[in-house]
């Protein structure tokens, strides 16, 4: 895979991985036999989830086999995400390199800046690596350690130590919880494998957003530093809230705001659909789904600490929590009005995706898509 050099670009990716791996917190204590059993069970649940999700959503896909399921630890999640970031951010970083210009002085500053940013990105990834339960990596490049789909498919990651940690923290049935998590993540895999145009559409929107970035490279890097300083508890007095702005919001141009609105709508749809499916399938295959859902929602809402809340705001993760809620309400309303087949018209083309305003007003989407189709 061709990419910006690991040490001479705007970000030293190898140093980011090394830093995150060094700082990542150890997972819950489990014996070797317990660890093997967890991995085996997660793989079984991921497999069984395919049938459950396809049956409930009525989304037929023959491409799921092209997206491997990987049960990983926290360092494995870090390596996978660095590879994904490196790929999707390549055009932006190349643009920033060109803007910075050449010359020996700039090369030295770039190397130093790349190492600083690599360390700080590693700090952020080490923090996030203990919080993610599972993830469908849409733009994952294949590596020797982390295979991906051979024909443009991604890969499904299940972070075993985090799943064990949360099931213990919530004091829920571990077997039910593991299947419940797999149902959510399998829904994302089904979305992308059953809707062939979705991946390219999403990538195009992300690249449009990045192409419109018109800020000095140091401004973007400074935002990464602020996030890392928040994590380290080193932000200056009085700057903790940062006006409520997230990293994404700070680099917006008017054109980016339009793209971001469309991306927000798509991500709300995908996350809300996964929550809806997880709850819809759950009662028939996860006996304690009610208890799990209630406890997990409480955990999601309150966050772990003041530091966690500050980072969530800075990284835009609080917006992601709203996406779960708003998207799930949209999906539920449309399914109640139009049935599952009527809802599935959302996957027809980019033109049938809901807008940001339609996510909040499902009736507007129904009027636009169904009346147009039926007229």
Short mmCIF file of C-alpha atoms in Angstrom, two decimals:
data_model
loop_
_atom_site.label_atom_id
_atom_site.label_comp_id
_atom_site.label_asym_id
_atom_site.label_seq_id
_atom_site.Cartn_x
_atom_site.Cartn_y
_atom_site.Cartn_z
CA UNK A 1 0.00 0.00 0.00
CA UNK A 2 1.46 3.34 -1.02
CA UNK A 3 1.16 6.11 1.50
CA UNK A 4 2.95 9.06 3.01
CA UNK A 5 6.22 8.04 4.59
CA UNK A 6 5.90 6.85 8.16
CA UNK A 7 8.38 9.35 9.57
CA UNK A 8 8.65 12.20 7.05
CA UNK A 9 4.96 13.09 6.62
CA UNK A 10 2.57 15.13 8.70
CA UNK A 11 1.92 12.13 10.94
CA UNK A 12 4.41 9.46 12.00
CA UNK A 13 2.00 6.54 11.79
CA UNK A 14 4.44 3.95 13.11
CA UNK A 15 5.07 6.12 16.16
CA UNK A 16 1.31 6.50 16.66
CA UNK A 17 0.94 2.72 16.78
CA UNK A 18 3.95 2.31 19.10
CA UNK A 19 2.71 5.04 21.45
CA UNK A 20 -0.84 3.72 21.64
CA UNK A 21 0.37 0.15 22.15
CA UNK A 22 2.66 1.27 24.97
CA UNK A 23 -0.02 3.35 26.71
CA UNK A 24 -3.03 1.11 26.20
CA UNK A 25 -4.55 -0.05 29.45
CA UNK A 26 -4.55 -3.78 30.18
CA UNK A 27 -7.83 -5.55 29.70
CA UNK A 28 -9.77 -7.46 32.37
CA UNK A 29 -8.09 -10.43 33.98
CA UNK A 30 -8.98 -13.67 32.25
CA UNK A 31 -7.23 -17.01 32.14
CA UNK A 32 -5.84 -18.38 28.90
CA UNK A 33 -8.70 -20.87 28.70
CA UNK A 34 -11.27 -18.14 29.35
CA UNK A 35 -9.75 -15.97 26.64
CA UNK A 36 -9.91 -18.81 24.12
CA UNK A 37 -13.54 -19.47 25.05
CA UNK A 38 -14.49 -15.80 24.60
CA UNK A 39 -12.85 -15.63 21.18
CA UNK A 40 -14.53 -18.84 20.04
CA UNK A 41 -17.94 -17.68 21.27
CA UNK A 42 -17.65 -14.29 19.58
CA UNK A 43 -16.82 -15.99 16.30
CA UNK A 44 -19.84 -18.29 16.66
CA UNK A 45 -22.13 -15.38 17.49
CA UNK A 46 -20.81 -13.34 14.56
CA UNK A 47 -21.65 -16.25 12.25
CA UNK A 48 -25.12 -16.84 13.67
CA UNK A 49 -25.86 -13.10 13.57
CA UNK A 50 -25.66 -13.12 9.79
CA UNK A 51 -28.83 -15.21 9.47
CA UNK A 52 -30.67 -13.30 12.21
CA UNK A 53 -29.89 -9.89 10.71
CA UNK A 54 -30.61 -10.85 7.10
CA UNK A 55 -33.92 -12.43 8.07
CA UNK A 56 -35.06 -9.41 10.06
CA UNK A 57 -33.87 -6.69 7.66
CA UNK A 58 -34.75 -8.58 4.44
CA UNK A 59 -31.46 -7.38 3.02
CA UNK A 60 -30.02 -10.17 0.90
CA UNK A 61 -26.26 -10.23 0.46
CA UNK A 62 -23.88 -12.73 -1.03
CA UNK A 63 -20.77 -10.70 -0.26
CA UNK A 64 -20.50 -11.10 3.51
CA UNK A 65 -17.90 -13.82 3.03
CA UNK A 66 -15.68 -11.12 1.52
CA UNK A 67 -15.50 -9.31 4.86
CA UNK A 68 -13.58 -11.27 7.49
CA UNK A 69 -14.52 -11.24 11.16
CA UNK A 70 -11.49 -10.54 13.38
CA UNK A 71 -11.57 -10.90 17.15
CA UNK A 72 -8.83 -8.53 18.33
CA UNK A 73 -7.30 -7.12 21.50
CA UNK A 74 -6.79 -3.41 22.13
CA UNK A 75 -3.44 -3.11 20.31
CA UNK A 76 -5.00 -4.97 17.37
CA UNK A 77 -7.79 -2.42 17.24
CA UNK A 78 -5.21 0.38 17.26
CA UNK A 79 -3.25 -1.13 14.35
CA UNK A 80 -6.41 -1.63 12.32
CA UNK A 81 -7.60 1.93 12.84
CA UNK A 82 -4.24 3.50 12.10
CA UNK A 83 -4.22 1.61 8.79
CA UNK A 84 -7.71 2.91 8.03
CA UNK A 85 -6.93 6.50 9.00
CA UNK A 86 -3.74 6.42 6.97
CA UNK A 87 -5.69 5.38 3.88
CA UNK A 88 -8.69 7.69 4.12
CA UNK A 89 -6.65 10.76 5.18
CA UNK A 90 -3.98 10.34 2.51
CA UNK A 91 -5.41 13.01 0.11
CA UNK A 92 -5.75 15.56 2.93
CA UNK A 93 -2.24 14.96 4.25
CA UNK A 94 -0.78 15.18 0.75
CA UNK A 95 -2.55 18.52 0.32
CA UNK A 96 -1.18 19.73 3.64
CA UNK A 97 2.33 18.62 2.62
CA UNK A 98 2.08 20.63 -0.60
CA UNK A 99 0.83 23.68 1.25
CA UNK A 100 3.67 23.47 3.75
CA UNK A 101 6.17 23.57 0.89
CA UNK A 102 9.63 22.10 0.43
CA UNK A 103 13.03 23.14 1.64
CA UNK A 104 15.41 21.66 4.16
CA UNK A 105 14.02 23.72 7.04
CA UNK A 106 10.47 22.67 6.34
CA UNK A 107 11.56 19.05 6.01
CA UNK A 108 13.14 19.12 9.47
CA UNK A 109 10.11 20.84 10.97
CA UNK A 110 7.87 18.34 9.22
CA UNK A 111 9.76 15.38 10.63
CA UNK A 112 9.58 16.82 14.14
CA UNK A 113 5.93 17.76 13.75
CA UNK A 114 5.13 14.32 12.38
CA UNK A 115 6.64 12.67 15.44
CA UNK A 116 4.83 15.00 17.84
CA UNK A 117 1.53 14.38 16.09
CA UNK A 118 2.23 10.65 16.00
CA UNK A 119 2.69 10.60 19.77
CA UNK A 120 -0.45 12.63 20.36
CA UNK A 121 -2.54 10.54 17.97
CA UNK A 122 -1.24 7.46 19.76
CA UNK A 123 -2.43 8.91 23.08
CA UNK A 124 -5.92 9.41 21.69
CA UNK A 125 -6.06 5.94 20.17
CA UNK A 126 -4.91 4.35 23.43
CA UNK A 127 -7.82 6.10 25.16
CA UNK A 128 -10.40 5.06 22.58
CA UNK A 129 -9.09 1.51 22.31
CA UNK A 130 -10.56 0.59 25.68
CA UNK A 131 -14.03 1.89 24.77
CA UNK A 132 -14.91 0.34 21.41
CA UNK A 133 -16.77 -2.98 21.54
CA UNK A 134 -16.94 -3.65 17.84
CA UNK A 135 -16.47 -1.89 14.53
CA UNK A 136 -17.12 -2.49 10.86
CA UNK A 137 -14.15 -1.00 9.05
CA UNK A 138 -15.50 0.20 5.75
CA UNK A 139 -12.25 1.46 4.21
CA UNK A 140 -9.87 -1.08 5.66
CA UNK A 141 -6.74 -1.85 3.61
CA UNK A 142 -5.55 -5.43 3.89
CA UNK A 143 -2.33 -6.15 5.76
CA UNK A 144 -0.56 -9.37 6.64
CA UNK A 145 -1.84 -9.19 10.23
CA UNK A 146 -5.27 -7.75 9.41
CA UNK A 147 -6.93 -9.19 6.30
CA UNK A 148 -9.77 -7.35 4.59
CA UNK A 149 -12.20 -8.08 1.80
CA UNK A 150 -10.54 -8.97 -1.48
CA UNK A 151 -13.09 -7.10 -3.60
CA UNK A 152 -13.49 -3.83 -1.74
CA UNK A 153 -15.11 -5.26 1.36
CA UNK A 154 -14.01 -4.16 4.78
CA UNK A 155 -13.57 -6.19 7.93
CA UNK A 156 -15.55 -6.67 11.12
CA UNK A 157 -13.63 -6.14 14.35
CA UNK A 158 -14.79 -7.44 17.73
CA UNK A 159 -12.65 -6.15 20.62
CA UNK A 160 -12.75 -9.08 23.06
CA UNK A 161 -11.29 -7.45 26.22
CA UNK A 162 -13.68 -4.50 25.97
CA UNK A 163 -16.70 -6.75 25.56
CA UNK A 164 -15.68 -8.75 28.63
CA UNK A 165 -15.02 -5.55 30.59
CA UNK A 166 -18.47 -4.07 29.84
CA UNK A 167 -20.41 -7.29 30.44
CA UNK A 168 -18.77 -7.50 33.87
CA UNK A 169 -19.31 -3.82 34.60
CA UNK A 170 -23.01 -4.08 33.72
CA UNK A 171 -23.35 -7.42 35.51
CA UNK A 172 -25.32 -8.98 32.63
CA UNK A 173 -25.36 -12.47 31.17
CA UNK A 174 -22.07 -12.67 29.22
CA UNK A 175 -23.37 -15.03 26.53
CA UNK A 176 -26.39 -12.85 25.83
CA UNK A 177 -24.30 -9.67 25.82
CA UNK A 178 -21.78 -11.06 23.35
CA UNK A 179 -24.52 -12.04 20.92
CA UNK A 180 -26.21 -8.66 21.38
CA UNK A 181 -22.99 -6.84 20.43
CA UNK A 182 -22.51 -9.10 17.41
CA UNK A 183 -26.03 -8.35 16.17
CA UNK A 184 -25.25 -4.62 16.10
CA UNK A 185 -21.94 -5.01 14.29
CA UNK A 186 -23.30 -7.60 11.86
CA UNK A 187 -26.00 -5.11 10.87
CA UNK A 188 -23.28 -2.71 9.74
CA UNK A 189 -21.61 -5.45 7.72
CA UNK A 190 -24.95 -6.32 6.12
CA UNK A 191 -25.63 -2.67 5.27
CA UNK A 192 -22.44 -2.37 3.25
CA UNK A 193 -22.44 -5.81 1.66
CA UNK A 194 -26.12 -5.68 0.66
CA UNK A 195 -25.94 -2.12 -0.69
CA UNK A 196 -23.00 -2.13 -3.14
CA UNK A 197 -23.01 1.62 -3.84
CA UNK A 198 -22.96 2.65 -0.16
CA UNK A 199 -19.23 2.32 0.44
CA UNK A 200 -18.23 4.38 -2.62
CA UNK A 201 -20.86 6.99 -1.80
CA UNK A 202 -19.64 7.37 1.76
CA UNK A 203 -16.00 7.52 0.67
CA UNK A 204 -16.87 10.15 -1.91
CA UNK A 205 -18.57 12.30 0.70
CA UNK A 206 -15.62 11.99 3.08
CA UNK A 207 -13.16 12.92 0.36
CA UNK A 208 -15.33 15.89 -0.63
CA UNK A 209 -15.24 17.04 2.97
CA UNK A 210 -11.47 16.67 3.18
CA UNK A 211 -10.92 18.33 -0.20
CA UNK A 212 -12.69 21.44 1.07
CA UNK A 213 -10.37 21.74 4.07
CA UNK A 214 -8.75 25.15 3.67
CA UNK A 215 -6.80 25.73 6.85
CA UNK A 216 -3.17 25.94 7.74
CA UNK A 217 -1.80 22.46 8.51
CA UNK A 218 -0.73 23.59 11.95
CA UNK A 219 -4.34 24.48 12.81
CA UNK A 220 -5.44 20.89 12.26
CA UNK A 221 -2.47 19.53 14.18
CA UNK A 222 -3.14 21.94 17.02
CA UNK A 223 -6.61 20.44 17.40
CA UNK A 224 -5.06 17.01 17.79
CA UNK A 225 -2.72 18.43 20.42
CA UNK A 226 -5.63 19.96 22.33
CA UNK A 227 -7.41 16.61 22.38
CA UNK A 228 -4.23 14.91 23.61
CA UNK A 229 -3.73 17.59 26.28
CA UNK A 230 -7.29 17.05 27.45
CA UNK A 231 -6.53 13.35 27.75
CA UNK A 232 -3.37 14.08 29.72
CA UNK A 233 -5.13 16.61 31.95
CA UNK A 234 -2.87 19.35 30.64
CA UNK A 235 -5.26 21.88 29.16
CA UNK A 236 -4.87 25.41 30.51
CA UNK A 237 -7.34 26.72 33.07
CA UNK A 238 -10.38 28.24 31.44
CA UNK A 239 -9.96 26.42 28.12
CA UNK A 240 -11.61 23.18 29.10
CA UNK A 241 -14.89 23.68 27.24
CA UNK A 242 -13.44 25.16 24.03
CA UNK A 243 -16.76 26.76 23.21
CA UNK A 244 -18.41 23.39 22.73
CA UNK A 245 -16.70 22.89 19.36
CA UNK A 246 -15.52 19.52 18.18
CA UNK A 247 -12.50 18.74 16.04
CA UNK A 248 -14.70 18.34 12.97
CA UNK A 249 -16.58 21.59 13.53
CA UNK A 250 -13.38 23.59 13.82
CA UNK A 251 -12.23 22.89 10.26
CA UNK A 252 -15.51 23.55 8.45
CA UNK A 253 -15.93 25.77 5.42
CA UNK A 254 -19.44 26.52 4.08
CA UNK A 255 -19.03 23.74 1.54
CA UNK A 256 -17.90 21.36 4.28
CA UNK A 257 -20.98 22.15 6.34
CA UNK A 258 -23.16 20.92 3.48
CA UNK A 259 -21.16 17.72 3.16
CA UNK A 260 -21.13 17.25 6.92
CA UNK A 261 -24.90 17.55 7.00
CA UNK A 262 -25.21 14.71 4.49
CA UNK A 263 -22.63 12.60 6.32
CA UNK A 264 -24.42 13.16 9.63
CA UNK A 265 -27.67 11.97 8.08
CA UNK A 266 -26.07 8.82 6.64
CA UNK A 267 -24.28 7.96 9.88
CA UNK A 268 -27.47 8.55 11.87
CA UNK A 269 -29.29 6.18 9.52
CA UNK A 270 -26.62 3.47 9.77
CA UNK A 271 -26.27 3.66 13.55
CA UNK A 272 -29.99 3.97 14.18
CA UNK A 273 -30.72 1.05 11.86
CA UNK A 274 -28.20 -1.11 13.74
CA UNK A 275 -29.81 -0.24 17.08
CA UNK A 276 -33.27 -0.92 15.68
CA UNK A 277 -32.22 -4.30 14.30
CA UNK A 278 -30.42 -5.21 17.50
CA UNK A 279 -33.60 -4.53 19.49
CA UNK A 280 -35.83 -6.18 16.90
CA UNK A 281 -33.87 -9.42 16.71
CA UNK A 282 -32.93 -9.40 20.38
CA UNK A 283 -36.13 -10.70 22.05
CA UNK A 284 -36.14 -13.90 19.98
CA UNK A 285 -32.48 -14.83 20.47
CA UNK A 286 -31.21 -12.84 23.50
CA UNK A 287 -33.33 -13.75 26.55
CA UNK A 288 -32.07 -10.88 28.73
CA UNK A 289 -32.12 -8.21 26.01
CA UNK A 290 -34.35 -5.88 28.06
CA UNK A 291 -31.96 -5.79 30.98
CA UNK A 292 -28.93 -5.42 28.70
CA UNK A 293 -30.48 -2.56 26.73
CA UNK A 294 -31.52 -0.63 29.82
CA UNK A 295 -28.15 -0.93 31.54
CA UNK A 296 -26.21 -0.19 28.37
CA UNK A 297 -28.27 2.94 27.62
CA UNK A 298 -27.60 4.22 31.13
CA UNK A 299 -23.89 3.62 30.66
CA UNK A 300 -23.91 5.33 27.26
CA UNK A 301 -25.71 8.40 28.57
CA UNK A 302 -23.64 9.16 31.65
CA UNK A 303 -20.12 8.51 30.36
CA UNK A 304 -17.31 7.32 32.57
CA UNK A 305 -16.01 10.61 33.98
CA UNK A 306 -15.66 14.34 33.48
CA UNK A 307 -12.54 13.67 31.40
CA UNK A 308 -14.50 11.23 29.27
CA UNK A 309 -17.22 13.81 28.71
CA UNK A 310 -14.67 16.49 27.75
CA UNK A 311 -13.02 14.19 25.25
CA UNK A 312 -16.35 13.09 23.83
CA UNK A 313 -17.19 16.71 23.14
CA UNK A 314 -13.82 17.56 21.62
CA UNK A 315 -13.78 14.47 19.38
CA UNK A 316 -17.42 14.84 18.41
CA UNK A 317 -18.42 11.60 20.13
CA UNK A 318 -21.37 13.28 21.82
CA UNK A 319 -22.75 13.85 18.33
CA UNK A 320 -22.39 10.13 17.69
CA UNK A 321 -24.58 9.40 20.71
CA UNK A 322 -27.26 11.68 19.27
CA UNK A 323 -26.97 9.80 15.98
CA UNK A 324 -27.92 6.55 17.70
CA UNK A 325 -31.03 8.14 19.19
CA UNK A 326 -32.17 10.20 16.22
CA UNK A 327 -31.44 7.49 13.68
CA UNK A 328 -33.25 4.81 15.66
CA UNK A 329 -36.34 7.03 15.96
CA UNK A 330 -36.28 7.63 12.19
CA UNK A 331 -36.03 3.93 11.35
CA UNK A 332 -38.73 2.96 13.84
CA UNK A 333 -41.14 5.60 12.56
CA UNK A 334 -40.67 4.62 8.92
CA UNK A 335 -40.98 0.89 9.60
CA UNK A 336 -44.16 1.46 11.62
CA UNK A 337 -45.65 3.50 8.78
CA UNK A 338 -44.36 1.66 5.71
CA UNK A 339 -43.19 -1.77 6.89
CA UNK A 340 -39.68 -3.16 6.48
CA UNK A 341 -39.90 -3.35 2.68
CA UNK A 342 -41.07 0.25 2.57
CA UNK A 343 -38.18 1.32 4.79
CA UNK A 344 -35.72 -0.57 2.59
CA UNK A 345 -36.36 1.87 -0.22
CA UNK A 346 -33.83 3.97 1.67
CA UNK A 347 -31.12 1.75 0.15
CA UNK A 348 -32.21 2.31 -3.49
CA UNK A 349 -29.70 5.06 -4.31
CA UNK A 350 -27.99 8.09 -2.76
CA UNK A 351 -31.10 10.09 -3.71
CA UNK A 352 -33.29 8.01 -1.39
CA UNK A 353 -31.09 8.48 1.65
CA UNK A 354 -32.68 10.77 4.25
CA UNK A 355 -31.47 14.32 4.59
CA UNK A 356 -30.38 15.66 7.94
CA UNK A 357 -33.75 17.37 8.42
CA UNK A 358 -35.63 14.22 7.37
CA UNK A 359 -33.87 12.21 10.08
CA UNK A 360 -35.73 14.45 12.55
CA UNK A 361 -38.95 14.42 10.45
CA UNK A 362 -39.47 10.89 9.08
CA UNK A 363 -42.83 11.90 7.59
CA UNK A 364 -41.00 14.24 5.20
CA UNK A 365 -38.84 11.36 3.94
CA UNK A 366 -41.90 9.14 3.53
CA UNK A 367 -43.68 11.86 1.57
CA UNK A 368 -40.70 12.49 -0.69
CA UNK A 369 -39.64 8.92 -1.43
CA UNK A 370 -42.91 7.02 -1.36
CA UNK A 371 -45.14 9.53 -3.06
CA UNK A 372 -42.55 10.08 -5.78
CA UNK A 373 -42.20 6.35 -6.32
CA UNK A 374 -45.94 5.68 -6.29
CA UNK A 375 -46.93 8.59 -8.52
#
